[in-house]
């Protein structure tokens, strides 16, 4: 099963491009699911489905055509399916503050619930082999980072914090509940967390395998949008995902010659040259600005034709370069990380247990080291040609 993950700044056209990709894949014969991971779902709107403002019929896979379905993760439905004990405890705590039941239920939707629910669906579909391709229409960049970092974060929590927390609370709960204004979570709360973790098993390997998962970054030919796209490229690289193409959406067509657009066209051309230079050798696709809103099957087919032509296969594996690799050179080991746009002075690193921690700004990436390198420490590092090489030696 292939996963194509569309991400980028809000408003650049991710949903339309993800939907058009689904249309193209289905036309080529793939069993395709386009799944929205953005809480502000607009996938059904992109297909111009007749729905109410807060509809639920796409909360499960909804058939568009013989080989194409769409799915907008409905967090209220997912809470009933997977988060019942966790949500019930959070609601009970919030009620003690004096807020209403309705407000408590809304506030009990914790950050990450929607992303983890989507991952559980992806893992389930993989095990069932229900689809050949899943196209993920992700939330804007920051939320996308949370989506791809969730497996690593949860794995660390389950290994280092969860067992200790569960054991301690089990021992002190009877006494603490007598004096605490808020009851401590019951063991069923922790059982619910453990069950969720089991449903996510293997999802990290799936996301980090470039033969299975590819990231498509969507941008516009505007400087502000480009900067966020650059940051997203770094973040996905640090999290072990492979970006195999950049899609520049809403480029002014050549036939637009009105003087009103002269300055806009010149600005776009400067940014387009900058995009080509920054992301090389990652291929850059350009999609023209349409004269109409891309809405409904007919318009999505037009967009798919502009993006892929008649025969191009969006599921083709075009890039498998790993964002980081391990190697042994002479008497020392090396960890190599691809860090586009990072500059000397921005990168920090240190060792914690059997992990190498790389930091760019406020972002940290924990890289688990293989057994042969787990006892080593970073001795020196150099950043050359967009590659950070960390030398690992015995202390």
CSV table of C-alpha atoms in Angstrom, one decimal:
chain,number,residue,atom,x,y,z
A,1,UNK,CA,0.0,0.0,0.0
A,2,UNK,CA,1.2,3.5,-0.9
A,3,UNK,CA,0.7,6.7,1.2
A,4,UNK,CA,0.9,10.1,-0.4
A,5,UNK,CA,0.9,12.9,2.1
A,6,UNK,CA,0.0,16.4,1.0
A,7,UNK,CA,1.1,19.2,3.3
A,8,UNK,CA,1.8,22.9,3.2
A,9,UNK,CA,0.7,26.3,4.5
A,10,UNK,CA,-3.0,26.8,5.0
A,11,UNK,CA,-4.8,28.1,1.9
A,12,UNK,CA,-2.4,26.9,-0.8
A,13,UNK,CA,-4.8,24.4,-2.3
A,14,UNK,CA,-3.7,21.1,-0.6
A,15,UNK,CA,-7.2,19.7,-0.5
A,16,UNK,CA,-8.0,20.3,-4.2
A,17,UNK,CA,-4.6,18.8,-5.3
A,18,UNK,CA,-5.1,15.8,-3.0
A,19,UNK,CA,-8.6,15.3,-4.4
A,20,UNK,CA,-7.4,15.6,-8.0
A,21,UNK,CA,-4.6,13.1,-7.2
A,22,UNK,CA,-7.2,10.7,-5.9
A,23,UNK,CA,-9.2,11.2,-9.1
A,24,UNK,CA,-6.2,10.5,-11.3
A,25,UNK,CA,-5.2,7.4,-9.3
A,26,UNK,CA,-8.8,5.9,-9.5
A,27,UNK,CA,-8.8,6.6,-13.2
A,28,UNK,CA,-5.6,4.6,-13.5
A,29,UNK,CA,-7.2,1.6,-11.8
A,30,UNK,CA,-6.0,2.0,-8.2
A,31,UNK,CA,-8.4,1.4,-5.2
A,32,UNK,CA,-8.0,4.9,-3.8
A,33,UNK,CA,-8.9,6.6,-0.5
A,34,UNK,CA,-8.5,10.3,0.0
A,35,UNK,CA,-8.5,11.0,3.7
A,36,UNK,CA,-8.7,14.4,5.4
A,37,UNK,CA,-6.6,14.8,8.5
A,38,UNK,CA,-7.3,18.5,8.8
A,39,UNK,CA,-9.9,19.4,11.5
A,40,UNK,CA,-11.3,22.0,9.2
A,41,UNK,CA,-12.5,19.4,6.7
A,42,UNK,CA,-13.2,20.6,3.2
A,43,UNK,CA,-12.7,17.4,1.2
A,44,UNK,CA,-16.4,16.8,0.8
A,45,UNK,CA,-16.8,20.4,-0.4
A,46,UNK,CA,-14.0,19.8,-2.9
A,47,UNK,CA,-16.1,17.0,-4.5
A,48,UNK,CA,-19.1,19.3,-4.2
A,49,UNK,CA,-21.1,16.9,-2.2
A,50,UNK,CA,-24.5,18.0,-0.9
A,51,UNK,CA,-23.9,18.1,2.8
A,52,UNK,CA,-25.0,20.1,5.8
A,53,UNK,CA,-22.6,22.5,7.6
A,54,UNK,CA,-21.6,19.9,10.2
A,55,UNK,CA,-22.2,16.6,8.4
A,56,UNK,CA,-21.2,13.1,9.4
A,57,UNK,CA,-21.7,10.9,6.3
A,58,UNK,CA,-18.0,11.1,5.4
A,59,UNK,CA,-17.0,10.2,8.9
A,60,UNK,CA,-16.4,6.7,7.5
A,61,UNK,CA,-15.1,6.0,4.0
A,62,UNK,CA,-17.7,7.4,1.5
A,63,UNK,CA,-17.8,6.0,-2.0
A,64,UNK,CA,-17.4,8.6,-4.8
A,65,UNK,CA,-16.9,6.2,-7.6
A,66,UNK,CA,-16.1,2.5,-8.2
A,67,UNK,CA,-12.4,2.9,-7.2
A,68,UNK,CA,-12.5,6.2,-5.3
A,69,UNK,CA,-13.6,6.9,-1.7
A,70,UNK,CA,-13.1,9.8,0.7
A,71,UNK,CA,-12.9,9.9,4.4
A,72,UNK,CA,-13.0,12.9,6.8
A,73,UNK,CA,-12.0,11.8,10.3
A,74,UNK,CA,-14.9,12.7,12.7
A,75,UNK,CA,-13.4,13.2,16.1
A,76,UNK,CA,-16.7,12.9,18.0
A,77,UNK,CA,-17.3,9.5,16.4
A,78,UNK,CA,-13.7,8.5,17.0
A,79,UNK,CA,-13.9,9.4,20.7
A,80,UNK,CA,-16.8,6.9,21.0
A,81,UNK,CA,-14.8,4.3,19.2
A,82,UNK,CA,-11.3,4.6,20.7
A,83,UNK,CA,-11.1,7.3,23.3
A,84,UNK,CA,-14.0,6.6,25.6
A,85,UNK,CA,-12.1,6.1,28.9
A,86,UNK,CA,-9.7,8.9,28.3
A,87,UNK,CA,-12.4,11.4,27.3
A,88,UNK,CA,-14.6,10.4,30.2
A,89,UNK,CA,-11.8,11.1,32.7
A,90,UNK,CA,-11.0,14.5,31.1
A,91,UNK,CA,-14.6,15.5,31.1
A,92,UNK,CA,-15.0,14.6,34.8
A,93,UNK,CA,-12.0,16.7,35.7
A,94,UNK,CA,-13.3,19.7,33.6
A,95,UNK,CA,-16.7,19.5,35.3
A,96,UNK,CA,-15.1,20.1,38.7
A,97,UNK,CA,-14.1,23.6,37.4
A,98,UNK,CA,-17.7,24.6,37.1
A,99,UNK,CA,-18.0,24.6,33.3
A,100,UNK,CA,-21.1,23.1,31.6
A,101,UNK,CA,-21.3,19.5,30.4
A,102,UNK,CA,-21.4,20.7,26.7
A,103,UNK,CA,-18.3,22.8,27.2
A,104,UNK,CA,-16.5,20.0,29.0
A,105,UNK,CA,-17.2,17.6,26.1
A,106,UNK,CA,-15.8,20.1,23.6
A,107,UNK,CA,-12.7,20.8,25.6
A,108,UNK,CA,-12.1,17.1,26.2
A,109,UNK,CA,-11.0,16.9,22.5
A,110,UNK,CA,-7.2,17.0,23.3
A,111,UNK,CA,-4.5,18.0,20.8
A,112,UNK,CA,-3.4,15.0,18.8
A,113,UNK,CA,-6.6,12.9,19.1
A,114,UNK,CA,-7.6,13.6,15.5
A,115,UNK,CA,-4.1,12.8,14.2
A,116,UNK,CA,-3.8,9.6,16.1
A,117,UNK,CA,-7.3,8.5,15.1
A,118,UNK,CA,-6.3,9.0,11.4
A,119,UNK,CA,-3.2,7.0,12.0
A,120,UNK,CA,-5.2,4.1,13.4
A,121,UNK,CA,-7.4,4.2,10.3
A,122,UNK,CA,-4.4,4.1,8.1
A,123,UNK,CA,-2.9,1.1,10.0
A,124,UNK,CA,-6.3,-0.7,9.9
A,125,UNK,CA,-6.6,-0.2,6.1
A,126,UNK,CA,-3.0,-1.4,5.7
A,127,UNK,CA,-3.8,-4.6,7.6
A,128,UNK,CA,-7.0,-5.2,5.7
A,129,UNK,CA,-5.4,-4.3,2.3
A,130,UNK,CA,-8.6,-2.5,1.5
A,131,UNK,CA,-6.9,0.2,-0.6
A,132,UNK,CA,-3.9,0.4,-2.9
A,133,UNK,CA,-3.3,4.1,-2.3
A,134,UNK,CA,-4.2,6.4,0.6
A,135,UNK,CA,-3.9,10.1,-0.1
A,136,UNK,CA,-3.6,12.1,3.1
A,137,UNK,CA,-4.9,15.7,3.0
A,138,UNK,CA,-3.1,17.1,6.0
A,139,UNK,CA,-3.6,20.1,8.1
A,140,UNK,CA,-1.3,23.2,7.7
A,141,UNK,CA,2.4,22.6,8.3
A,142,UNK,CA,2.5,22.9,12.1
A,143,UNK,CA,-0.3,20.4,12.6
A,144,UNK,CA,1.3,18.1,9.9
A,145,UNK,CA,4.5,18.0,12.0
A,146,UNK,CA,2.5,16.9,15.0
A,147,UNK,CA,0.9,14.2,12.8
A,148,UNK,CA,4.2,12.7,11.7
A,149,UNK,CA,5.9,13.1,15.1
A,150,UNK,CA,3.1,11.3,17.0
A,151,UNK,CA,4.4,7.8,16.6
A,152,UNK,CA,7.8,8.7,17.9
A,153,UNK,CA,6.4,10.7,20.8
A,154,UNK,CA,3.9,8.0,21.8
A,155,UNK,CA,6.5,5.3,21.6
A,156,UNK,CA,8.9,7.2,23.9
A,157,UNK,CA,6.1,7.9,26.4
A,158,UNK,CA,5.0,4.2,26.4
A,159,UNK,CA,8.6,3.0,27.0
A,160,UNK,CA,9.8,5.6,29.5
A,161,UNK,CA,6.8,7.2,31.3
A,162,UNK,CA,3.7,5.0,31.0
A,163,UNK,CA,4.8,1.9,33.0
A,164,UNK,CA,6.1,4.1,35.9
A,165,UNK,CA,3.1,6.4,35.9
A,166,UNK,CA,0.6,3.5,35.8
A,167,UNK,CA,2.4,1.6,38.7
A,168,UNK,CA,2.7,4.7,40.9
A,169,UNK,CA,-0.9,5.8,40.5
A,170,UNK,CA,-2.2,2.3,41.1
A,171,UNK,CA,-0.3,2.4,44.5
A,172,UNK,CA,-1.3,5.9,45.6
A,173,UNK,CA,-4.8,6.1,44.1
A,174,UNK,CA,-6.8,4.9,47.2
A,175,UNK,CA,-5.2,7.4,49.5
A,176,UNK,CA,-4.9,10.2,47.1
A,177,UNK,CA,-8.6,10.1,46.1
A,178,UNK,CA,-9.5,10.8,49.8
A,179,UNK,CA,-7.7,14.1,49.9
A,180,UNK,CA,-7.5,15.2,46.3
A,181,UNK,CA,-10.3,17.5,44.9
A,182,UNK,CA,-10.0,15.5,41.6
A,183,UNK,CA,-10.1,11.8,41.4
A,184,UNK,CA,-7.0,10.2,39.8
A,185,UNK,CA,-7.6,8.2,36.6
A,186,UNK,CA,-8.6,4.6,37.0
A,187,UNK,CA,-6.6,1.7,35.5
A,188,UNK,CA,-9.1,1.5,32.7
A,189,UNK,CA,-7.8,4.9,31.6
A,190,UNK,CA,-4.3,3.4,31.2
A,191,UNK,CA,-5.7,0.3,29.6
A,192,UNK,CA,-7.4,2.5,27.0
A,193,UNK,CA,-4.0,4.2,26.2
A,194,UNK,CA,-2.3,0.8,25.9
A,195,UNK,CA,-5.0,-0.4,23.5
A,196,UNK,CA,-4.5,2.7,21.4
A,197,UNK,CA,-0.8,2.2,21.3
A,198,UNK,CA,-1.4,-1.4,20.1
A,199,UNK,CA,-3.5,-0.2,17.2
A,200,UNK,CA,-0.7,2.1,16.1
A,201,UNK,CA,2.0,-0.6,16.0
A,202,UNK,CA,4.1,-0.4,12.9
A,203,UNK,CA,2.8,3.0,11.7
A,204,UNK,CA,6.2,4.7,12.2
A,205,UNK,CA,7.9,2.2,9.9
A,206,UNK,CA,5.2,2.7,7.4
A,207,UNK,CA,5.6,6.5,7.3
A,208,UNK,CA,9.4,6.4,7.2
A,209,UNK,CA,9.7,3.9,4.4
A,210,UNK,CA,10.2,5.9,1.1
A,211,UNK,CA,9.0,3.0,-0.9
A,212,UNK,CA,5.6,3.2,0.8
A,213,UNK,CA,5.2,6.8,1.9
A,214,UNK,CA,6.0,10.0,0.0
A,215,UNK,CA,5.4,13.6,1.0
A,216,UNK,CA,4.2,16.2,-1.5
A,217,UNK,CA,4.7,19.8,-0.4
A,218,UNK,CA,2.2,22.3,-1.8
A,219,UNK,CA,3.2,25.9,-2.1
A,220,UNK,CA,2.3,29.1,-3.9
A,221,UNK,CA,4.8,31.4,-5.8
A,222,UNK,CA,4.9,33.8,-2.9
A,223,UNK,CA,7.8,34.5,-0.6
A,224,UNK,CA,6.0,34.1,2.7
A,225,UNK,CA,4.6,30.7,1.6
A,226,UNK,CA,7.9,29.6,0.2
A,227,UNK,CA,9.6,30.2,3.6
A,228,UNK,CA,7.1,27.9,5.3
A,229,UNK,CA,7.6,25.3,2.6
A,230,UNK,CA,11.3,25.4,3.3
A,231,UNK,CA,10.8,24.9,7.0
A,232,UNK,CA,8.4,22.0,6.3
A,233,UNK,CA,11.0,20.3,4.1
A,234,UNK,CA,13.5,20.4,7.0
A,235,UNK,CA,11.0,19.1,9.5
A,236,UNK,CA,9.9,16.2,7.4
A,237,UNK,CA,13.5,15.3,6.7
A,238,UNK,CA,14.2,15.3,10.5
A,239,UNK,CA,11.3,13.1,11.1
A,240,UNK,CA,12.5,10.5,8.6
A,241,UNK,CA,10.0,11.1,5.8
A,242,UNK,CA,10.9,11.6,2.1
A,243,UNK,CA,9.7,14.6,0.1
A,244,UNK,CA,9.6,13.5,-3.5
A,245,UNK,CA,8.0,16.6,-5.1
A,246,UNK,CA,7.2,20.2,-4.6
A,247,UNK,CA,3.9,21.4,-6.2
A,248,UNK,CA,3.7,25.1,-6.9
A,249,UNK,CA,0.0,26.0,-7.2
A,250,UNK,CA,-1.8,29.0,-8.8
A,251,UNK,CA,0.9,30.1,-11.2
A,252,UNK,CA,-0.2,32.9,-13.5
A,253,UNK,CA,-0.7,31.3,-17.0
A,254,UNK,CA,1.3,32.8,-19.9
A,255,UNK,CA,-1.8,33.9,-21.7
A,256,UNK,CA,-2.5,36.4,-18.9
A,257,UNK,CA,-0.9,39.6,-20.4
A,258,UNK,CA,-3.0,42.3,-18.7
A,259,UNK,CA,-0.8,45.2,-17.4
A,260,UNK,CA,-2.5,44.8,-14.0
A,261,UNK,CA,-0.7,41.6,-13.5
A,262,UNK,CA,2.8,42.7,-14.7
A,263,UNK,CA,4.3,43.2,-11.2
A,264,UNK,CA,2.6,40.1,-9.9
A,265,UNK,CA,4.0,38.0,-12.8
A,266,UNK,CA,7.6,39.4,-12.2
A,267,UNK,CA,7.3,38.5,-8.5
A,268,UNK,CA,6.1,35.0,-9.3
A,269,UNK,CA,9.0,34.4,-11.7
A,270,UNK,CA,11.5,35.4,-9.1
A,271,UNK,CA,10.0,33.1,-6.6
A,272,UNK,CA,9.8,30.2,-9.1
A,273,UNK,CA,13.5,30.5,-9.9
A,274,UNK,CA,14.2,30.5,-6.2
A,275,UNK,CA,12.1,27.4,-5.6
A,276,UNK,CA,13.9,25.5,-8.4
A,277,UNK,CA,17.2,26.4,-6.9
A,278,UNK,CA,16.3,25.6,-3.3
A,279,UNK,CA,14.7,22.2,-3.8
A,280,UNK,CA,16.9,20.8,-6.5
A,281,UNK,CA,17.2,17.8,-7.2
A,282,UNK,CA,13.6,17.4,-5.9
A,283,UNK,CA,11.3,17.8,-8.9
A,284,UNK,CA,9.1,20.9,-8.9
A,285,UNK,CA,5.6,20.8,-10.6
A,286,UNK,CA,3.7,24.0,-11.6
A,287,UNK,CA,0.0,24.2,-11.7
A,288,UNK,CA,-1.7,27.2,-13.3
A,289,UNK,CA,-4.2,29.5,-11.7
A,290,UNK,CA,-7.6,28.5,-13.0
A,291,UNK,CA,-10.3,31.0,-14.1
A,292,UNK,CA,-12.8,29.2,-11.9
A,293,UNK,CA,-13.1,27.6,-8.5
A,294,UNK,CA,-12.0,23.9,-8.5
A,295,UNK,CA,-15.1,22.3,-7.3
A,296,UNK,CA,-16.8,19.0,-8.3
A,297,UNK,CA,-15.7,16.0,-10.4
A,298,UNK,CA,-15.4,17.8,-13.7
A,299,UNK,CA,-13.1,20.6,-12.3
A,300,UNK,CA,-11.1,18.1,-10.4
A,301,UNK,CA,-10.5,16.1,-13.6
A,302,UNK,CA,-9.2,19.4,-15.2
A,303,UNK,CA,-6.9,19.9,-12.3
A,304,UNK,CA,-5.6,16.3,-12.4
A,305,UNK,CA,-4.9,16.8,-16.2
A,306,UNK,CA,-2.9,20.0,-15.5
A,307,UNK,CA,-1.0,18.3,-12.7
A,308,UNK,CA,-0.4,14.8,-14.2
A,309,UNK,CA,-1.4,14.9,-17.9
A,310,UNK,CA,-3.1,11.7,-19.2
A,311,UNK,CA,-0.7,9.0,-18.3
A,312,UNK,CA,1.5,10.1,-15.3
A,313,UNK,CA,1.1,7.8,-12.3
A,314,UNK,CA,1.1,9.8,-9.0
A,315,UNK,CA,1.9,6.6,-7.1
A,316,UNK,CA,5.2,6.0,-8.9
A,317,UNK,CA,8.2,5.9,-6.6
A,318,UNK,CA,10.5,8.7,-7.8
A,319,UNK,CA,12.7,9.4,-4.8
A,320,UNK,CA,13.9,7.1,-2.0
A,321,UNK,CA,16.8,9.1,-0.6
A,322,UNK,CA,16.8,8.7,3.2
A,323,UNK,CA,16.9,11.9,5.2
A,324,UNK,CA,19.5,10.3,7.5
A,325,UNK,CA,21.9,7.4,7.3
A,326,UNK,CA,24.4,5.5,9.4
A,327,UNK,CA,27.9,4.6,8.2
A,328,UNK,CA,31.3,3.5,9.5
A,329,UNK,CA,34.4,5.2,8.3
A,330,UNK,CA,37.9,4.1,9.3
A,331,UNK,CA,37.8,4.0,13.1
A,332,UNK,CA,34.6,5.9,13.8
A,333,UNK,CA,30.9,5.9,13.0
A,334,UNK,CA,28.9,8.6,11.3
A,335,UNK,CA,25.3,9.8,11.3
A,336,UNK,CA,24.5,11.8,8.2
A,337,UNK,CA,21.4,14.0,8.0
A,338,UNK,CA,20.0,15.9,5.0
A,339,UNK,CA,19.3,19.4,6.4
A,340,UNK,CA,18.3,21.7,3.5
A,341,UNK,CA,18.4,25.4,4.5
A,342,UNK,CA,20.0,24.9,7.8
A,343,UNK,CA,23.0,27.1,8.5
A,344,UNK,CA,26.0,26.8,10.8
A,345,UNK,CA,25.1,28.1,14.3
A,346,UNK,CA,21.4,27.0,14.0
A,347,UNK,CA,22.1,23.3,14.6
A,348,UNK,CA,22.5,21.8,18.0
A,349,UNK,CA,23.0,18.2,19.0
A,350,UNK,CA,23.5,16.1,22.0
A,351,UNK,CA,23.3,12.4,23.1
A,352,UNK,CA,20.6,11.1,25.5
A,353,UNK,CA,20.6,7.5,26.3
A,354,UNK,CA,20.7,5.5,23.0
A,355,UNK,CA,19.4,8.5,21.0
A,356,UNK,CA,21.1,11.3,19.1
A,357,UNK,CA,19.1,14.5,19.6
A,358,UNK,CA,19.3,17.1,16.8
A,359,UNK,CA,17.8,20.5,17.3
A,360,UNK,CA,17.1,23.3,14.8
A,361,UNK,CA,15.5,26.2,16.5
A,362,UNK,CA,12.7,24.9,18.7
A,363,UNK,CA,12.4,21.6,16.8
A,364,UNK,CA,14.0,18.4,18.2
A,365,UNK,CA,14.4,15.1,16.5
A,366,UNK,CA,15.3,12.0,18.5
A,367,UNK,CA,17.2,9.6,16.3
A,368,UNK,CA,17.4,6.1,17.7
A,369,UNK,CA,20.9,4.7,17.3
A,370,UNK,CA,21.7,1.2,16.2
A,371,UNK,CA,23.2,-1.2,18.7
A,372,UNK,CA,26.8,-0.7,17.4
A,373,UNK,CA,26.5,3.1,18.0
A,374,UNK,CA,24.4,3.2,21.1
A,375,UNK,CA,27.4,3.5,23.5
A,376,UNK,CA,29.1,6.2,21.4
A,377,UNK,CA,28.9,10.0,21.8
A,378,UNK,CA,29.0,12.8,19.2
A,379,UNK,CA,32.7,13.9,18.9
A,380,UNK,CA,32.3,16.6,16.2
A,381,UNK,CA,30.0,17.6,13.5
A,382,UNK,CA,30.2,19.5,10.2
A,383,UNK,CA,27.6,21.0,7.9
A,384,UNK,CA,28.5,20.8,4.2
A,385,UNK,CA,26.4,20.8,1.0
A,386,UNK,CA,23.1,20.6,3.0
A,387,UNK,CA,24.4,17.4,4.8
A,388,UNK,CA,25.1,17.4,8.6
A,389,UNK,CA,27.7,14.7,9.4
A,390,UNK,CA,28.0,13.8,13.0
A,391,UNK,CA,31.1,11.8,14.0
A,392,UNK,CA,30.4,9.2,16.8
A,393,UNK,CA,33.3,8.0,19.0
A,394,UNK,CA,33.8,6.4,22.4
A,395,UNK,CA,34.2,8.8,25.2
